[in-house]
Amino acid sequence: MLLNDQLTEAPAAGADQTIVTDIAIVGGGLAGSLAAAVLARAGHRVILIDKRAVYPEEFRVEKIGGQQLEILRRLGFIRELAAVGRAYNSVLNVREGKVVDISVGQAFGLPYDRLVAMARALIPDPSSFIVDQVTGVSCSDHVQHLALASGKRISSRLVVLATGMAGALGHSLGMTRRVLAARHSVSFGFTIARSGNEPFPFEALTCYGERPADGVDYLMLFPVPAGMRANLFMFSDPADPVMRELRRDTRSTLLRLMPGLQPFLGDFHVVDRVQSWVMDLSILEKYLQPGVVIIGDAFQTNCPAAGTGVCRLLVDVERLCTEHIPRWLGTPGMGIEKISQFYTDRDKKAADRHSLRLARFRQALTSGNDLRWIVQRRLHFLRRTIMYRLDRIHPGWIARFRDALGA
């Protein structure tokens, strides 16, 4: 299901209207829209505010799988995802022209704007989505006030900031952002096709970088409704000439960086504009304040190569909207003693820590050039290859072995 056109219309009212609600969510990307849908379906009064009626095309999250699917199933949204995404069930993993292993498990590929449209369409009452811009926010232990560019005002018990890396509102409340690793990674997104539109000989494919000096972590190819999507993740200086080469002559540069890729792709070409994204690792500080809670990238950014961003976002949404907010609304007040319960939530803290740890690990595994990382890189891929070959000889042996260890 795509975005309901009615959802883009703000409620008809005078500019001086004050809207009273339980929860006001600022930011209508994936985090804010899913949070609004979860809370509204549970019967809470929710207002979602975003300045864009339809989320624009943007190179962000483009595939959902693994733990992300499990959380969406628990939230009750998996059927809607399947309706707008392209499903695939196996990923061929290769390096230096050889098969490392095959990953098995359902996943979906789709553009980020369609993912956001799906989330917004899950909100039961279209009038609870307001197309406007928040120009001011004041928070207290009891009532929170938002001022909108249109002149409208919103009064709520709780404000949820899901504004991504746009931190103006948080800054106005005295919050600051600390950069842990500037220009940590660079990501590229584009779509490819084979000559004559012949199908690729795989459902999805991951090709890992071959030389640490190149800074290539991996190229992921997966189906989306428009074709075969490519996401390339690198740990390299964004000013390196290779970045410009990837934009101008993507095919040749890709094969130069990963020559072992050619036998798996055959004759292919890039069919659309190459998009790129430079990501800093950062975390919000001075965030513990009454009446306001921060989720998703607005709280902590992630390394796209690590693939933990959507998991973190979904953990935030699930824990906040199914556990904490329902309990908070059951008693008066919205002081920091309540708000702190979310930031100290065991699952949230574990997801945040795992995200940062994996970001640093992937960078070191990709680019580390000392003896420790040279050995660890070889052992990492050798272990995967051995396990894969053993499983081909004795199908199901690995799964049974892992089950026995977990028993």
mmCIF file of C-alpha atoms in Angstrom:
data_model
loop_
_atom_site.group_PDB
_atom_site.id
_atom_site.type_symbol
_atom_site.label_atom_id
_atom_site.label_comp_id
_atom_site.label_asym_id
_atom_site.label_seq_id
_atom_site.Cartn_x
_atom_site.Cartn_y
_atom_site.Cartn_z
ATOM 1 C CA MET A 1 0.000 0.000 0.000
ATOM 2 C CA LEU A 2 1.378 3.407 -0.960
ATOM 3 C CA LEU A 3 0.841 6.742 0.697
ATOM 4 C CA ASN A 4 -2.797 7.683 1.050
ATOM 5 C CA ASP A 5 -3.260 11.075 -0.632
ATOM 6 C CA GLN A 6 -5.455 12.205 2.269
ATOM 7 C CA LEU A 7 -2.511 11.717 4.582
ATOM 8 C CA THR A 8 -0.726 14.692 3.079
ATOM 9 C CA GLU A 9 -3.401 17.212 4.013
ATOM 10 C CA ALA A 10 -3.173 19.179 7.251
ATOM 11 C CA PRO A 11 -6.396 19.534 9.264
ATOM 12 C CA ALA A 12 -8.510 22.498 8.197
ATOM 13 C CA ALA A 13 -8.260 25.039 10.975
ATOM 14 C CA GLY A 14 -7.364 28.620 11.717
ATOM 15 C CA ALA A 15 -3.752 29.607 12.091
ATOM 16 C CA ASP A 16 -4.262 30.288 15.792
ATOM 17 C CA GLN A 17 -5.551 26.789 16.553
ATOM 18 C CA THR A 18 -3.943 24.850 19.396
ATOM 19 C CA ILE A 19 -4.027 21.107 18.858
ATOM 20 C CA VAL A 20 -4.009 19.010 22.018
ATOM 21 C CA THR A 21 -2.580 15.481 21.854
ATOM 22 C CA ASP A 22 -0.802 12.848 23.945
ATOM 23 C CA ILE A 23 2.305 12.545 21.775
ATOM 24 C CA ALA A 24 3.728 14.937 19.182
ATOM 25 C CA ILE A 25 6.283 13.341 16.856
ATOM 26 C CA VAL A 26 8.581 15.684 14.929
ATOM 27 C CA GLY A 27 10.066 14.160 11.790
ATOM 28 C CA GLY A 28 8.212 11.978 9.305
ATOM 29 C CA GLY A 29 10.998 9.724 8.080
ATOM 30 C CA LEU A 30 11.004 6.014 8.832
ATOM 31 C CA ALA A 31 11.497 6.328 12.621
ATOM 32 C CA GLY A 32 8.859 9.007 13.167
ATOM 33 C CA SER A 33 6.287 7.518 10.797
ATOM 34 C CA LEU A 34 6.579 4.007 12.255
ATOM 35 C CA ALA A 35 6.383 5.384 15.804
ATOM 36 C CA ALA A 36 3.226 7.301 14.903
ATOM 37 C CA ALA A 37 1.656 4.190 13.355
ATOM 38 C CA VAL A 38 2.473 1.967 16.359
ATOM 39 C CA LEU A 39 1.141 4.459 18.897
ATOM 40 C CA ALA A 40 -1.971 5.375 16.916
ATOM 41 C CA ARG A 41 -2.877 1.720 16.356
ATOM 42 C CA ALA A 42 -2.634 1.231 20.120
ATOM 43 C CA GLY A 43 -5.254 3.945 20.627
ATOM 44 C CA HIS A 44 -3.044 6.847 21.722
ATOM 45 C CA ARG A 45 -3.622 10.381 20.471
ATOM 46 C CA VAL A 46 -0.695 11.142 18.156
ATOM 47 C CA ILE A 47 0.286 14.020 15.895
ATOM 48 C CA LEU A 48 3.070 13.515 13.331
ATOM 49 C CA ILE A 49 4.644 16.679 11.873
ATOM 50 C CA ASP A 50 6.874 16.835 8.813
ATOM 51 C CA LYS A 51 7.500 19.635 6.333
ATOM 52 C CA ARG A 52 7.199 17.264 3.349
ATOM 53 C CA ALA A 53 3.860 15.830 2.282
ATOM 54 C CA VAL A 54 5.605 13.134 0.243
ATOM 55 C CA TYR A 55 9.053 12.010 1.274
ATOM 56 C CA PRO A 56 11.534 12.691 -1.578
ATOM 57 C CA GLU A 57 13.781 10.155 -3.279
ATOM 58 C CA GLU A 58 16.827 9.839 -1.066
ATOM 59 C CA PHE A 59 19.719 7.387 -0.860
ATOM 60 C CA ARG A 60 19.188 5.871 2.560
ATOM 61 C CA VAL A 61 17.940 2.456 3.688
ATOM 62 C CA GLU A 62 17.216 0.238 0.668
ATOM 63 C CA LYS A 63 16.991 -3.281 2.066
ATOM 64 C CA ILE A 64 15.306 -4.885 5.078
ATOM 65 C CA GLY A 65 16.157 -8.336 6.425
ATOM 66 C CA GLY A 66 17.230 -10.435 9.403
ATOM 67 C CA GLN A 67 16.417 -8.980 12.816
ATOM 68 C CA GLN A 68 14.751 -6.012 11.130
ATOM 69 C CA LEU A 69 12.076 -8.318 9.712
ATOM 70 C CA GLU A 70 11.548 -9.954 13.091
ATOM 71 C CA ILE A 71 10.825 -6.598 14.731
ATOM 72 C CA LEU A 72 8.481 -5.564 11.907
ATOM 73 C CA ARG A 73 6.642 -8.874 12.332
ATOM 74 C CA ARG A 74 6.222 -8.207 16.049
ATOM 75 C CA LEU A 75 4.923 -4.737 15.259
ATOM 76 C CA GLY A 76 2.445 -6.236 12.788
ATOM 77 C CA PHE A 77 3.736 -4.523 9.625
ATOM 78 C CA ILE A 78 5.354 -7.343 7.638
ATOM 79 C CA ARG A 79 2.481 -7.765 5.172
ATOM 80 C CA GLU A 80 2.657 -4.098 4.179
ATOM 81 C CA LEU A 81 6.418 -4.355 3.638
ATOM 82 C CA ALA A 82 5.986 -7.401 1.411
ATOM 83 C CA ALA A 83 3.434 -5.478 -0.680
ATOM 84 C CA VAL A 84 5.871 -2.653 -1.589
ATOM 85 C CA GLY A 85 9.273 -4.420 -1.539
ATOM 86 C CA ARG A 86 10.959 -6.998 -3.750
ATOM 87 C CA ALA A 87 11.609 -10.230 -1.861
ATOM 88 C CA TYR A 88 14.736 -12.358 -2.123
ATOM 89 C CA ASN A 89 15.874 -15.351 -0.089
ATOM 90 C CA SER A 90 19.556 -16.007 -0.748
ATOM 91 C CA VAL A 91 22.753 -13.987 -1.169
ATOM 92 C CA LEU A 92 25.803 -15.288 -3.009
ATOM 93 C CA ASN A 93 28.916 -14.021 -1.179
ATOM 94 C CA VAL A 94 32.151 -13.781 -3.187
ATOM 95 C CA ARG A 95 35.694 -12.472 -2.824
ATOM 96 C CA GLU A 96 38.643 -12.496 -5.242
ATOM 97 C CA GLY A 97 36.494 -14.246 -7.841
ATOM 98 C CA LYS A 98 35.616 -17.174 -5.567
ATOM 99 C CA VAL A 99 32.488 -18.118 -3.644
ATOM 100 C CA VAL A 100 32.860 -17.534 0.104
ATOM 101 C CA ASP A 101 29.438 -18.862 1.100
ATOM 102 C CA ILE A 102 25.705 -18.374 0.544
ATOM 103 C CA SER A 103 23.534 -16.531 3.061
ATOM 104 C CA VAL A 104 19.958 -17.794 3.332
ATOM 105 C CA GLY A 105 17.054 -15.809 4.774
ATOM 106 C CA GLN A 106 14.237 -13.617 3.557
ATOM 107 C CA ALA A 107 14.914 -9.969 2.799
ATOM 108 C CA PHE A 108 13.246 -7.156 0.856
ATOM 109 C CA GLY A 109 14.692 -4.464 -1.382
ATOM 110 C CA LEU A 110 12.951 -1.135 -1.952
ATOM 111 C CA PRO A 111 13.759 2.592 -2.168
ATOM 112 C CA TYR A 112 13.706 4.560 1.090
ATOM 113 C CA ASP A 113 10.923 6.899 -0.053
ATOM 114 C CA ARG A 114 8.621 3.904 -0.642
ATOM 115 C CA LEU A 115 9.541 2.545 2.783
ATOM 116 C CA VAL A 116 8.560 5.851 4.393
ATOM 117 C CA ALA A 117 5.364 6.028 2.311
ATOM 118 C CA MET A 118 4.452 2.540 3.549
ATOM 119 C CA ALA A 119 5.032 3.595 7.174
ATOM 120 C CA ARG A 120 2.936 6.762 6.813
ATOM 121 C CA ALA A 121 0.112 4.821 5.192
ATOM 122 C CA LEU A 122 -0.082 2.657 8.336
ATOM 123 C CA ILE A 123 -1.290 5.630 10.408
ATOM 124 C CA PRO A 124 -5.036 4.972 10.933
ATOM 125 C CA ASP A 125 -6.242 8.601 10.954
ATOM 126 C CA PRO A 126 -4.955 10.731 8.038
ATOM 127 C CA SER A 127 -5.724 13.947 9.939
ATOM 128 C CA SER A 128 -3.075 13.104 12.533
ATOM 129 C CA PHE A 129 -0.347 13.863 9.969
ATOM 130 C CA ILE A 130 0.381 17.580 9.643
ATOM 131 C CA VAL A 131 2.471 18.993 6.810
ATOM 132 C CA ASP A 132 4.226 21.891 8.506
ATOM 133 C CA GLN A 133 7.527 22.902 10.041
ATOM 134 C CA VAL A 134 8.220 23.085 13.762
ATOM 135 C CA THR A 135 9.873 26.425 14.514
ATOM 136 C CA GLY A 136 10.017 26.233 18.293
ATOM 137 C CA VAL A 137 9.659 23.794 21.159
ATOM 138 C CA SER A 138 9.462 24.238 24.932
ATOM 139 C CA CYS A 139 9.372 21.294 27.316
ATOM 140 C CA SER A 140 8.599 20.782 30.992
ATOM 141 C CA ASP A 141 7.679 18.074 33.493
ATOM 142 C CA HIS A 142 4.000 18.230 32.498
ATOM 143 C CA VAL A 143 3.084 19.910 29.168
ATOM 144 C CA GLN A 144 5.125 20.431 26.004
ATOM 145 C CA HIS A 145 4.469 23.196 23.461
ATOM 146 C CA LEU A 146 5.339 23.261 19.761
ATOM 147 C CA ALA A 147 5.089 26.299 17.490
ATOM 148 C CA LEU A 148 4.598 25.666 13.747
ATOM 149 C CA ALA A 149 5.527 27.831 10.778
ATOM 150 C CA SER A 150 1.834 28.113 9.835
ATOM 151 C CA GLY A 151 1.040 29.746 13.180
ATOM 152 C CA LYS A 152 -0.610 26.661 14.639
ATOM 153 C CA ARG A 153 0.433 25.385 18.045
ATOM 154 C CA ILE A 154 0.525 21.901 19.498
ATOM 155 C CA SER A 155 0.221 21.020 23.160
ATOM 156 C CA SER A 156 1.232 17.491 24.144
ATOM 157 C CA ARG A 157 2.291 15.394 27.087
ATOM 158 C CA LEU A 158 5.360 14.106 25.255
ATOM 159 C CA VAL A 159 7.484 15.203 22.288
ATOM 160 C CA VAL A 160 9.392 12.607 20.249
ATOM 161 C CA LEU A 161 12.185 14.009 18.085
ATOM 162 C CA ALA A 162 12.808 11.767 15.049
ATOM 163 C CA THR A 163 14.528 14.434 12.973
ATOM 164 C CA GLY A 164 17.495 12.423 11.772
ATOM 165 C CA MET A 165 20.696 14.445 11.562
ATOM 166 C CA ALA A 166 18.806 17.747 11.361
ATOM 167 C CA GLY A 167 19.489 18.875 14.911
ATOM 168 C CA ALA A 168 18.180 22.442 15.084
ATOM 169 C CA LEU A 169 15.344 21.646 17.517
ATOM 170 C CA GLY A 170 17.585 19.607 19.781
ATOM 171 C CA HIS A 171 20.157 22.386 19.719
ATOM 172 C CA SER A 172 17.479 24.899 20.750
ATOM 173 C CA LEU A 173 16.891 22.736 23.843
ATOM 174 C CA GLY A 174 20.588 22.767 24.707
ATOM 175 C CA MET A 175 21.453 19.355 23.251
ATOM 176 C CA THR A 176 24.821 18.911 21.523
ATOM 177 C CA ARG A 177 26.239 16.358 19.097
ATOM 178 C CA ARG A 178 29.646 14.790 19.601
ATOM 179 C CA VAL A 179 31.417 13.425 16.519
ATOM 180 C CA LEU A 180 33.108 10.105 17.276
ATOM 181 C CA ALA A 181 34.576 9.570 13.805
ATOM 182 C CA ALA A 182 34.362 12.252 11.129
ATOM 183 C CA ARG A 183 33.829 11.002 7.557
ATOM 184 C CA HIS A 184 33.837 7.442 8.839
ATOM 185 C CA SER A 185 32.504 5.850 5.644
ATOM 186 C CA VAL A 186 31.321 6.599 2.115
ATOM 187 C CA SER A 187 28.370 4.834 0.465
ATOM 188 C CA PHE A 188 27.313 4.740 -3.178
ATOM 189 C CA GLY A 189 23.953 3.691 -4.597
ATOM 190 C CA PHE A 190 23.020 2.962 -8.222
ATOM 191 C CA THR A 191 21.079 0.497 -10.377
ATOM 192 C CA ILE A 192 22.623 -1.898 -12.901
ATOM 193 C CA ALA A 193 21.335 -4.111 -15.714
ATOM 194 C CA ARG A 194 22.818 -6.727 -18.031
ATOM 195 C CA SER A 195 22.989 -6.242 -21.772
ATOM 196 C CA GLY A 196 19.692 -7.131 -23.398
ATOM 197 C CA ASN A 197 18.106 -7.043 -19.936
ATOM 198 C CA GLU A 198 19.193 -10.636 -19.367
ATOM 199 C CA PRO A 199 18.593 -11.812 -15.771
ATOM 200 C CA PHE A 200 21.518 -11.995 -13.375
ATOM 201 C CA PRO A 201 22.549 -15.539 -12.365
ATOM 202 C CA PHE A 202 21.804 -14.918 -8.682
ATOM 203 C CA GLU A 203 19.045 -13.502 -6.495
ATOM 204 C CA ALA A 204 21.436 -11.197 -4.655
ATOM 205 C CA LEU A 205 25.209 -10.952 -4.385
ATOM 206 C CA THR A 206 27.806 -9.510 -2.015
ATOM 207 C CA CYS A 207 31.346 -8.975 -3.318
ATOM 208 C CA TYR A 208 33.962 -8.087 -0.684
ATOM 209 C CA GLY A 209 36.924 -5.806 -1.306
ATOM 210 C CA GLU A 210 40.203 -7.459 -2.281
ATOM 211 C CA ARG A 211 42.919 -4.984 -1.196
ATOM 212 C CA PRO A 212 42.982 -3.081 2.129
ATOM 213 C CA ALA A 213 44.558 -0.051 0.451
ATOM 214 C CA ASP A 214 41.418 0.419 -1.691
ATOM 215 C CA GLY A 215 39.194 0.808 1.377
ATOM 216 C CA VAL A 216 36.368 -1.228 -0.197
ATOM 217 C CA ASP A 217 34.299 -3.105 2.365
ATOM 218 C CA TYR A 218 31.751 -4.679 0.031
ATOM 219 C CA LEU A 219 29.374 -4.235 -2.888
ATOM 220 C CA MET A 220 25.843 -5.523 -2.288
ATOM 221 C CA LEU A 221 23.559 -6.279 -5.248
ATOM 222 C CA PHE A 222 19.893 -6.991 -4.516
ATOM 223 C CA PRO A 223 16.571 -6.732 -6.331
ATOM 224 C CA VAL A 224 14.254 -3.738 -5.950
ATOM 225 C CA PRO A 225 11.027 -3.095 -7.871
ATOM 226 C CA ALA A 226 12.983 -1.048 -10.460
ATOM 227 C CA GLY A 227 15.724 -3.644 -11.105
ATOM 228 C CA MET A 228 19.048 -4.721 -9.565
ATOM 229 C CA ARG A 229 20.229 -2.205 -6.990
ATOM 230 C CA ALA A 230 23.901 -1.777 -6.046
ATOM 231 C CA ASN A 231 25.129 -0.441 -2.695
ATOM 232 C CA LEU A 232 28.902 0.061 -2.395
ATOM 233 C CA PHE A 233 30.430 0.721 1.041
ATOM 234 C CA MET A 234 33.939 2.114 1.488
ATOM 235 C CA PHE A 235 36.241 3.352 4.236
ATOM 236 C CA SER A 236 38.206 5.965 2.364
ATOM 237 C CA ASP A 237 38.817 9.696 2.251
ATOM 238 C CA PRO A 238 35.846 11.332 0.471
ATOM 239 C CA ALA A 239 38.380 13.603 -1.295
ATOM 240 C CA ASP A 240 40.220 10.619 -2.815
ATOM 241 C CA PRO A 241 40.134 10.806 -6.660
ATOM 242 C CA VAL A 242 38.575 7.326 -6.755
ATOM 243 C CA MET A 243 35.338 8.825 -5.420
ATOM 244 C CA ARG A 244 35.060 11.039 -8.485
ATOM 245 C CA GLU A 245 35.954 8.101 -10.726
ATOM 246 C CA LEU A 246 33.166 6.016 -9.206
ATOM 247 C CA ARG A 247 30.657 8.712 -10.123
ATOM 248 C CA ARG A 248 31.981 9.368 -13.636
ATOM 249 C CA ASP A 249 32.949 5.875 -14.819
ATOM 250 C CA THR A 250 31.265 3.567 -12.344
ATOM 251 C CA ARG A 251 31.543 0.288 -14.248
ATOM 252 C CA SER A 252 35.260 0.480 -15.059
ATOM 253 C CA THR A 253 36.218 1.765 -11.613
ATOM 254 C CA LEU A 254 34.180 -0.949 -9.904
ATOM 255 C CA LEU A 255 35.882 -3.702 -11.904
ATOM 256 C CA ARG A 256 39.289 -2.169 -11.253
ATOM 257 C CA LEU A 257 38.631 -2.170 -7.507
ATOM 258 C CA MET A 258 37.104 -5.664 -7.537
ATOM 259 C CA PRO A 259 38.371 -7.562 -10.611
ATOM 260 C CA GLY A 260 36.938 -10.829 -9.272
ATOM 261 C CA LEU A 261 33.448 -9.407 -9.749
ATOM 262 C CA GLN A 262 33.434 -9.632 -13.558
ATOM 263 C CA PRO A 263 32.682 -13.394 -13.960
ATOM 264 C CA PHE A 264 29.556 -13.068 -11.803
ATOM 265 C CA LEU A 265 28.099 -10.013 -13.571
ATOM 266 C CA GLY A 266 29.001 -10.525 -17.210
ATOM 267 C CA ASP A 267 28.326 -7.555 -19.483
ATOM 268 C CA PHE A 268 26.483 -4.945 -17.399
ATOM 269 C CA HIS A 269 25.924 -1.210 -17.319
ATOM 270 C CA VAL A 270 24.745 1.441 -14.846
ATOM 271 C CA VAL A 271 21.236 2.623 -15.686
ATOM 272 C CA ASP A 272 20.697 5.614 -13.383
ATOM 273 C CA ARG A 273 22.407 8.398 -11.457
ATOM 274 C CA VAL A 274 25.082 7.366 -8.964
ATOM 275 C CA GLN A 275 24.231 8.686 -5.508
ATOM 276 C CA SER A 276 26.667 8.950 -2.611
ATOM 277 C CA TRP A 277 26.602 9.609 1.113
ATOM 278 C CA VAL A 278 29.403 10.498 3.542
ATOM 279 C CA MET A 279 28.642 9.415 7.106
ATOM 280 C CA ASP A 280 30.056 10.664 10.404
ATOM 281 C CA LEU A 281 29.698 8.524 13.506
ATOM 282 C CA SER A 282 28.161 10.775 16.150
ATOM 283 C CA ILE A 283 26.092 10.669 19.318
ATOM 284 C CA LEU A 284 23.813 13.186 21.015
ATOM 285 C CA GLU A 285 24.735 14.648 24.405
ATOM 286 C CA LYS A 286 22.717 16.564 27.039
ATOM 287 C CA TYR A 287 19.653 14.703 25.761
ATOM 288 C CA LEU A 288 18.093 13.794 29.126
ATOM 289 C CA GLN A 289 15.403 16.454 29.519
ATOM 290 C CA PRO A 290 11.785 16.406 30.704
ATOM 291 C CA GLY A 291 9.007 15.903 28.199
ATOM 292 C CA VAL A 292 11.152 15.033 25.161
ATOM 293 C CA VAL A 293 12.733 11.817 23.886
ATOM 294 C CA ILE A 294 15.082 11.312 20.912
ATOM 295 C CA ILE A 295 15.064 8.275 18.606
ATOM 296 C CA GLY A 296 16.878 6.911 15.546
ATOM 297 C CA ASP A 297 19.657 8.878 13.849
ATOM 298 C CA ALA A 298 18.693 11.938 15.859
ATOM 299 C CA PHE A 299 20.196 10.140 18.873
ATOM 300 C CA GLN A 300 23.080 8.213 17.285
ATOM 301 C CA THR A 301 24.285 7.772 13.725
ATOM 302 C CA ASN A 302 25.464 4.452 12.313
ATOM 303 C CA CYS A 303 27.899 3.014 9.803
ATOM 304 C CA PRO A 304 25.883 1.989 6.699
ATOM 305 C CA ALA A 305 28.355 -0.814 5.947
ATOM 306 C CA ALA A 306 27.626 -2.389 9.341
ATOM 307 C CA GLY A 307 23.927 -2.604 8.459
ATOM 308 C CA THR A 308 22.838 -1.807 12.024
ATOM 309 C CA GLY A 309 21.046 1.504 11.432
ATOM 310 C CA VAL A 310 17.574 0.135 10.762
ATOM 311 C CA CYS A 311 17.888 -2.374 13.621
ATOM 312 C CA ARG A 312 18.732 0.435 16.037
ATOM 313 C CA LEU A 313 15.863 2.522 14.709
ATOM 314 C CA LEU A 314 13.375 -0.339 15.025
ATOM 315 C CA VAL A 315 14.569 -1.225 18.526
ATOM 316 C CA ASP A 316 14.036 2.426 19.503
ATOM 317 C CA VAL A 317 10.522 2.422 18.051
ATOM 318 C CA GLU A 318 9.529 -0.918 19.533
ATOM 319 C CA ARG A 319 10.840 -0.293 23.050
ATOM 320 C CA LEU A 320 9.623 3.306 23.258
ATOM 321 C CA CYS A 321 6.185 2.793 21.718
ATOM 322 C CA THR A 322 5.200 -0.622 23.056
ATOM 323 C CA GLU A 323 6.862 -0.560 26.470
ATOM 324 C CA HIS A 324 7.711 2.903 27.809
ATOM 325 C CA ILE A 325 5.179 5.412 26.434
ATOM 326 C CA PRO A 326 2.084 3.320 27.342
ATOM 327 C CA ARG A 327 3.380 3.088 30.912
ATOM 328 C CA TRP A 328 4.359 6.768 31.096
ATOM 329 C CA LEU A 329 0.913 7.910 29.972
ATOM 330 C CA GLY A 330 -0.670 5.895 32.794
ATOM 331 C CA THR A 331 0.542 8.354 35.449
ATOM 332 C CA PRO A 332 0.782 12.163 35.635
ATOM 333 C CA GLY A 333 3.898 14.038 34.609
ATOM 334 C CA MET A 334 6.683 13.491 32.106
ATOM 335 C CA GLY A 335 9.812 14.246 34.125
ATOM 336 C CA ILE A 336 13.325 12.995 33.538
ATOM 337 C CA GLU A 337 12.792 10.043 35.883
ATOM 338 C CA LYS A 338 10.407 8.662 33.243
ATOM 339 C CA ILE A 339 12.398 9.756 30.182
ATOM 340 C CA SER A 340 15.603 8.184 31.538
ATOM 341 C CA GLN A 341 13.932 4.756 31.513
ATOM 342 C CA PHE A 342 14.081 4.730 27.711
ATOM 343 C CA TYR A 343 17.761 5.685 27.473
ATOM 344 C CA THR A 344 18.700 3.041 30.053
ATOM 345 C CA ASP A 345 16.518 0.355 28.453
ATOM 346 C CA ARG A 346 18.613 -2.817 28.199
ATOM 347 C CA ASP A 347 17.662 -3.617 24.599
ATOM 348 C CA LYS A 348 18.211 -0.042 23.424
ATOM 349 C CA LYS A 349 21.619 0.219 25.084
ATOM 350 C CA ALA A 350 22.662 -3.136 23.638
ATOM 351 C CA ALA A 351 21.633 -2.061 20.120
ATOM 352 C CA ASP A 352 23.484 1.257 20.445
ATOM 353 C CA ARG A 353 26.672 -0.410 21.701
ATOM 354 C CA HIS A 354 26.539 -3.144 19.048
ATOM 355 C CA SER A 355 26.156 -0.544 16.303
ATOM 356 C CA LEU A 356 29.284 1.382 17.309
ATOM 357 C CA ARG A 357 31.298 -1.761 17.959
ATOM 358 C CA LEU A 358 30.442 -3.245 14.553
ATOM 359 C CA ALA A 359 31.192 0.060 12.784
ATOM 360 C CA ARG A 360 34.732 0.059 14.159
ATOM 361 C CA PHE A 361 35.180 -3.655 13.487
ATOM 362 C CA ARG A 362 34.155 -3.398 9.821
ATOM 363 C CA GLN A 363 36.505 -0.476 9.244
ATOM 364 C CA ALA A 364 39.431 -2.339 10.800
ATOM 365 C CA LEU A 365 38.599 -5.606 9.020
ATOM 366 C CA THR A 366 38.435 -3.766 5.691
ATOM 367 C CA SER A 367 41.408 -1.403 5.956
ATOM 368 C CA GLY A 368 43.588 -2.628 8.818
ATOM 369 C CA ASN A 369 47.088 -3.167 7.477
ATOM 370 C CA ASP A 370 48.962 -4.367 10.542
ATOM 371 C CA LEU A 371 49.690 -8.051 11.115
ATOM 372 C CA ARG A 372 46.761 -8.525 13.498
ATOM 373 C CA TRP A 373 44.151 -7.427 10.982
ATOM 374 C CA ILE A 374 45.835 -9.125 8.011
ATOM 375 C CA VAL A 375 45.603 -12.429 9.884
ATOM 376 C CA GLN A 376 42.100 -11.757 11.183
ATOM 377 C CA ARG A 377 40.840 -10.865 7.707
ATOM 378 C CA ARG A 378 42.206 -14.102 6.244
ATOM 379 C CA LEU A 379 40.818 -16.177 9.086
ATOM 380 C CA HIS A 380 37.414 -14.462 8.819
ATOM 381 C CA PHE A 381 36.894 -15.443 5.192
ATOM 382 C CA LEU A 382 38.631 -18.828 5.545
ATOM 383 C CA ARG A 383 36.318 -19.793 8.414
ATOM 384 C CA ARG A 384 33.241 -18.837 6.394
ATOM 385 C CA THR A 385 34.447 -20.809 3.371
ATOM 386 C CA ILE A 386 35.216 -23.935 5.404
ATOM 387 C CA MET A 387 31.820 -23.824 7.144
ATOM 388 C CA TYR A 388 30.069 -23.407 3.793
ATOM 389 C CA ARG A 389 31.882 -26.354 2.214
ATOM 390 C CA LEU A 390 31.210 -28.562 5.220
ATOM 391 C CA ASP A 391 27.530 -27.693 5.031
ATOM 392 C CA ARG A 392 27.443 -28.608 1.340
ATOM 393 C CA ILE A 393 28.920 -32.027 2.148
ATOM 394 C CA HIS A 394 26.607 -32.568 5.131
ATOM 395 C CA PRO A 395 23.551 -30.312 4.632
ATOM 396 C CA GLY A 396 22.132 -28.950 7.870
ATOM 397 C CA TRP A 397 25.209 -29.920 9.906
ATOM 398 C CA ILE A 398 26.121 -26.318 10.721
ATOM 399 C CA ALA A 399 22.611 -25.490 11.884
ATOM 400 C CA ARG A 400 22.494 -28.577 14.105
ATOM 401 C CA PHE A 401 25.932 -27.750 15.523
ATOM 402 C CA ARG A 402 24.860 -24.198 16.369
ATOM 403 C CA ASP A 403 21.635 -25.475 17.941
ATOM 404 C CA ALA A 404 23.649 -27.869 20.108
ATOM 405 C CA LEU A 405 25.900 -25.029 21.279
ATOM 406 C CA GLY A 406 22.859 -22.969 22.201
ATOM 407 C CA ALA A 407 21.123 -25.777 24.057
#
